[in-house]
Structures are given as C-alpha cells and as structure tokens.
Amino acid sequence: MAAAQGRLSEGAEGMDSTEGNAAHALPLPFRAATDALRGARLRPEIEVEQVRAPKKLAPYAYALEAAVVDDGNDLADGRLVLLHDPSGHDAWQGTFRLVTLVRAELEPEMAADPLLPEVCWSWLTGALQARGLSYGEPSGTVTRAGSHFFGGLAERAPASQIEIRASWTPREGMGGVPDTASHLIAWCDLLCQIAGLPPTSTPDASVVSLPQRRGPQAP
C-alpha cells in the first residue's frame, strides 16, 4: 500500500483551501486533519490526487479525487472534501464535515435491481462502521441513471451508472481533530466495493460488491 501523499499530482501538494492563506495561518485542527489525509495508506488500486477545494462551503476546505484503476481501466471514481468551520455549524453538529461524490458504471442486471439504492447507501454506512468510526448527521442521495445512444452513437450499448452523493460529520478526537485518515480509508473501501473489487480482509458474508467491470468508464 502507498501513502496518499505519495500519489498527489505534481504541483498539487501544499495547495491550501483558502487562496492567500499561508499554511502556518491555517487552524491547527485543520492542519492536523489534512496532514492525516496526506499520510493515509491506501490500496494500490486507488489513485489519489489533491484538487482545488470549493471556497463557499466553509471557511476552510481540502479536496481529494480518487479512482479505482485495475488493468488500466477506471472502475469507479469520486471526490472527498473535508470542510472545517472553527466556529461550528448547526447542521453539522461539529466543526468538521466530509462531503463525497462516488460513481461507477453498472452491469445491466445490477441497474435493474430495485433495491440497489438502499444497498449502495448501506455500503457507505457499513464502510464507516467496519472501520469503527464514529460519525453523525449523515445525509445524501443515491442516483441511478441510464443512457441510450442514437445517430452516430447508435452502435454503443446502453450504459447505466450509479452515483452516491453524501455528507457526514466525523466525530472529533483529541485536540478537536477527527480521524480523517481512517475516514479516507473507509471511503476508499466504498470506492473499491462499488468498483467490484474484493475486500482486502476476510469478507463478511453480508457484504456484496458489484460485479467487476472491465471496460473503461465513460466520461
């Protein structure tokens, strides 16, 4: 496994959430939380890079994008954003918030399963619980979409995609800092599960992944 920090794209490392803020001017809890994200050790199938974070969601933010890559194919991808408001936020019930988008292509038989949205949501909560993480105020949506192609694209087979948008409040530990590294690892567990990869540890009989897809993911 490689550290997330070692997978950052060239020039991205050191880019803070608020332009014009020097790293030493950032709140200590936020600095500790982002340092932990950069030091997290992830599965080799996960490719991660830091990207520009949104500016309007919180005073401080840090964003990562990740893809599950197997045999040169992108099987799933997503974005994880860490938000921090030192004054706290009523809706968050804390000073930190994690916001995510995860998406993957679906096999036709999986796309037709009426229980798929509920199952995908349970994968998110299950990934956090499996890592023993404490969190609160979860919310989100699971969207299933289908595409049919016509005209010059008529030869392409119909495609389906699942998309999870979610946010939750990681419980803060010593110094008011949540265990962001473990939350990132749990999020990567979700990415791998939705990509159809087997778990790295002994699988639980109740955990089912999507069938692994081999074709490249549509943009």
XYZ file of C-alpha atoms in Angstrom:
219
model
C 0.000 0.000 0.000
C 1.165 3.532 -0.714
C 0.607 6.727 1.222
C -1.941 9.104 -0.241
C 0.652 11.862 -0.036
C 2.914 9.968 -2.428
C 0.152 9.855 -5.014
C -0.537 13.578 -5.218
C -0.110 15.060 -8.652
C 2.909 17.273 -9.230
C 2.314 20.814 -8.043
C -0.784 19.946 -6.013
C 0.939 19.312 -2.701
C 0.855 22.275 -0.377
C -2.140 23.912 -2.075
C -4.316 25.069 0.820
C -8.056 25.521 0.935
C -8.223 29.291 1.001
C -6.116 31.156 -1.511
C -3.874 33.732 0.122
C -3.711 31.834 3.434
C -0.241 30.610 4.252
C -0.091 27.087 5.635
C 1.046 28.324 9.049
C -2.039 30.580 9.255
C -4.465 27.662 8.999
C -6.172 26.475 12.216
C -4.139 23.764 13.932
C -7.008 21.198 13.933
C -7.479 21.686 10.189
C -3.749 21.357 9.535
C -3.628 18.146 11.580
C -6.670 16.747 9.777
C -5.238 17.431 6.320
C -1.808 16.092 7.299
C -3.533 12.854 8.315
C -5.271 12.660 4.944
C -1.955 13.031 3.143
C -0.386 10.321 5.288
C -3.149 7.715 4.889
C -2.057 4.369 3.446
C -4.351 3.178 0.680
C -4.830 0.123 -1.500
C -2.600 0.028 -4.595
C -5.650 0.099 -6.886
C -6.525 3.576 -5.564
C -5.032 6.554 -7.385
C -5.441 9.821 -5.466
C -4.622 13.439 -6.134
C -5.327 16.684 -4.354
C -7.559 19.077 -6.274
C -8.756 22.622 -5.760
C -11.324 22.705 -2.974
C -14.625 24.612 -3.100
C -14.455 28.053 -1.499
C -18.050 28.733 -0.487
C -18.975 25.720 1.630
C -16.822 26.516 4.669
C -14.012 28.840 5.765
C -11.502 26.011 5.158
C -11.700 23.071 2.786
C -9.441 20.366 1.375
C -10.360 18.108 -1.536
C -9.130 14.831 -2.974
C -10.134 12.967 -6.105
C -9.621 9.222 -6.412
C -10.129 6.473 -8.957
C -10.079 2.704 -8.692
C -7.836 1.507 -11.515
C -7.403 -2.149 -12.419
C -5.578 -3.376 -15.535
C -5.570 0.188 -16.819
C -9.354 0.563 -16.522
C -11.134 3.077 -14.292
C -13.751 1.066 -12.416
C -15.042 3.814 -10.124
C -14.126 7.351 -9.173
C -15.083 10.029 -6.707
C -14.242 13.129 -4.745
C -13.909 13.606 -0.988
C -13.966 17.109 0.512
C -13.065 17.940 4.098
C -14.773 21.093 5.379
C -13.859 22.970 8.557
C -15.589 25.818 10.333
C -13.822 26.640 13.635
C -17.000 28.325 14.898
C -19.041 25.179 14.395
C -22.073 24.625 12.223
C -25.578 23.862 13.490
C -26.401 21.493 10.630
C -23.122 19.614 11.049
C -23.257 19.391 14.854
C -19.489 19.819 14.801
C -16.647 21.817 13.276
C -15.752 19.331 10.516
C -17.793 17.830 7.698
C -16.947 15.291 4.982
C -18.706 15.588 1.623
C -18.403 12.984 -1.110
C -19.373 12.030 -4.627
C -18.820 8.427 -5.771
C -19.806 6.976 -9.136
C -19.371 3.798 -11.148
C -20.689 2.110 -14.258
C -23.209 -0.681 -13.705
C -23.830 -4.028 -15.310
C -27.395 -4.091 -16.776
C -28.657 -6.740 -14.352
C -27.447 -4.686 -11.378
C -29.007 -1.498 -12.722
C -32.399 -3.229 -12.805
C -32.308 -4.208 -9.121
C -34.968 -2.113 -7.319
C -33.057 -2.380 -4.023
C -29.788 -1.059 -5.449
C -30.066 2.488 -3.983
C -30.671 1.149 -0.470
C -27.810 -1.322 -0.850
C -25.384 1.369 -2.050
C -26.275 3.637 0.870
C -25.674 0.757 3.268
C -22.217 0.293 1.722
C -21.303 3.830 2.768
C -22.515 3.498 6.346
C -21.159 -0.045 6.525
C -17.693 1.079 5.383
C -17.562 3.651 8.190
C -18.836 1.196 10.785
C -16.436 -1.535 9.661
C -13.536 0.803 10.463
C -15.008 1.526 13.891
C -15.601 5.176 13.064
C -17.965 7.413 14.973
C -19.928 9.915 12.912
C -23.176 11.851 12.934
C -25.729 13.722 10.846
C -25.381 11.553 7.694
C -27.336 12.629 4.635
C -27.227 12.027 0.922
C -28.729 10.652 -2.265
C -28.196 7.609 -4.449
C -28.961 8.178 -8.123
C -29.252 5.535 -10.819
C -29.055 6.807 -14.385
C -29.252 5.162 -17.802
C -28.016 6.306 -21.220
C -29.191 5.184 -24.655
C -27.305 6.208 -27.781
C -28.647 7.288 -31.163
C -27.477 8.535 -34.552
C -23.722 8.414 -34.889
C -23.500 6.784 -31.444
C -26.137 4.139 -32.100
C -23.594 1.326 -32.097
C -22.765 1.920 -28.444
C -24.515 -0.343 -25.971
C -26.838 1.236 -23.379
C -24.983 2.247 -20.224
C -26.033 2.663 -16.600
C -24.336 4.488 -13.761
C -24.756 4.682 -10.008
C -23.884 7.879 -8.148
C -23.683 8.418 -4.403
C -23.654 11.947 -3.001
C -23.328 12.093 0.745
C -22.011 14.011 3.728
C -21.427 13.201 7.371
C -19.801 14.701 10.475
C -16.701 12.851 11.683
C -16.567 12.840 15.471
C -13.661 14.849 16.833
C -10.975 13.318 18.990
C -8.106 14.808 20.967
C -7.456 18.441 20.154
C -10.726 18.659 18.271
C -9.300 16.656 15.346
C -11.252 13.778 13.727
C -9.516 10.626 12.498
C -9.576 11.774 8.892
C -7.104 9.118 7.716
C -9.471 6.338 8.773
C -12.419 8.131 7.192
C -10.464 8.346 3.930
C -9.595 4.644 4.104
C -13.265 3.783 4.742
C -14.259 5.961 1.790
C -11.750 4.091 -0.377
C -13.297 0.829 0.858
C -16.592 2.124 -0.533
C -14.940 3.033 -3.850
C -13.449 -0.448 -4.168
C -16.725 -2.098 -3.219
C -18.742 -0.176 -5.786
C -15.993 -0.952 -8.328
C -16.478 -4.658 -7.701
C -13.100 -5.373 -6.101
C -12.915 -7.919 -3.275
C -12.166 -6.636 0.229
C -8.582 -6.805 1.439
C -9.524 -8.612 4.646
C -11.698 -11.663 5.214
C -15.056 -10.697 3.693
C -18.201 -10.617 5.769
C -20.925 -12.873 4.381
C -23.314 -9.921 4.356
C -21.032 -7.762 2.195
C -21.619 -7.989 -1.546
C -19.721 -5.999 -4.177
C -20.872 -5.077 -7.641
C -19.637 -7.471 -10.328
C -16.252 -6.251 -11.507
C -16.359 -4.233 -14.690
C -13.555 -4.481 -17.241
C -14.437 -1.806 -19.792
C -13.188 1.753 -19.411
C -15.545 4.062 -17.566
C -17.427 6.546 -19.697
C -16.587 10.197 -19.042
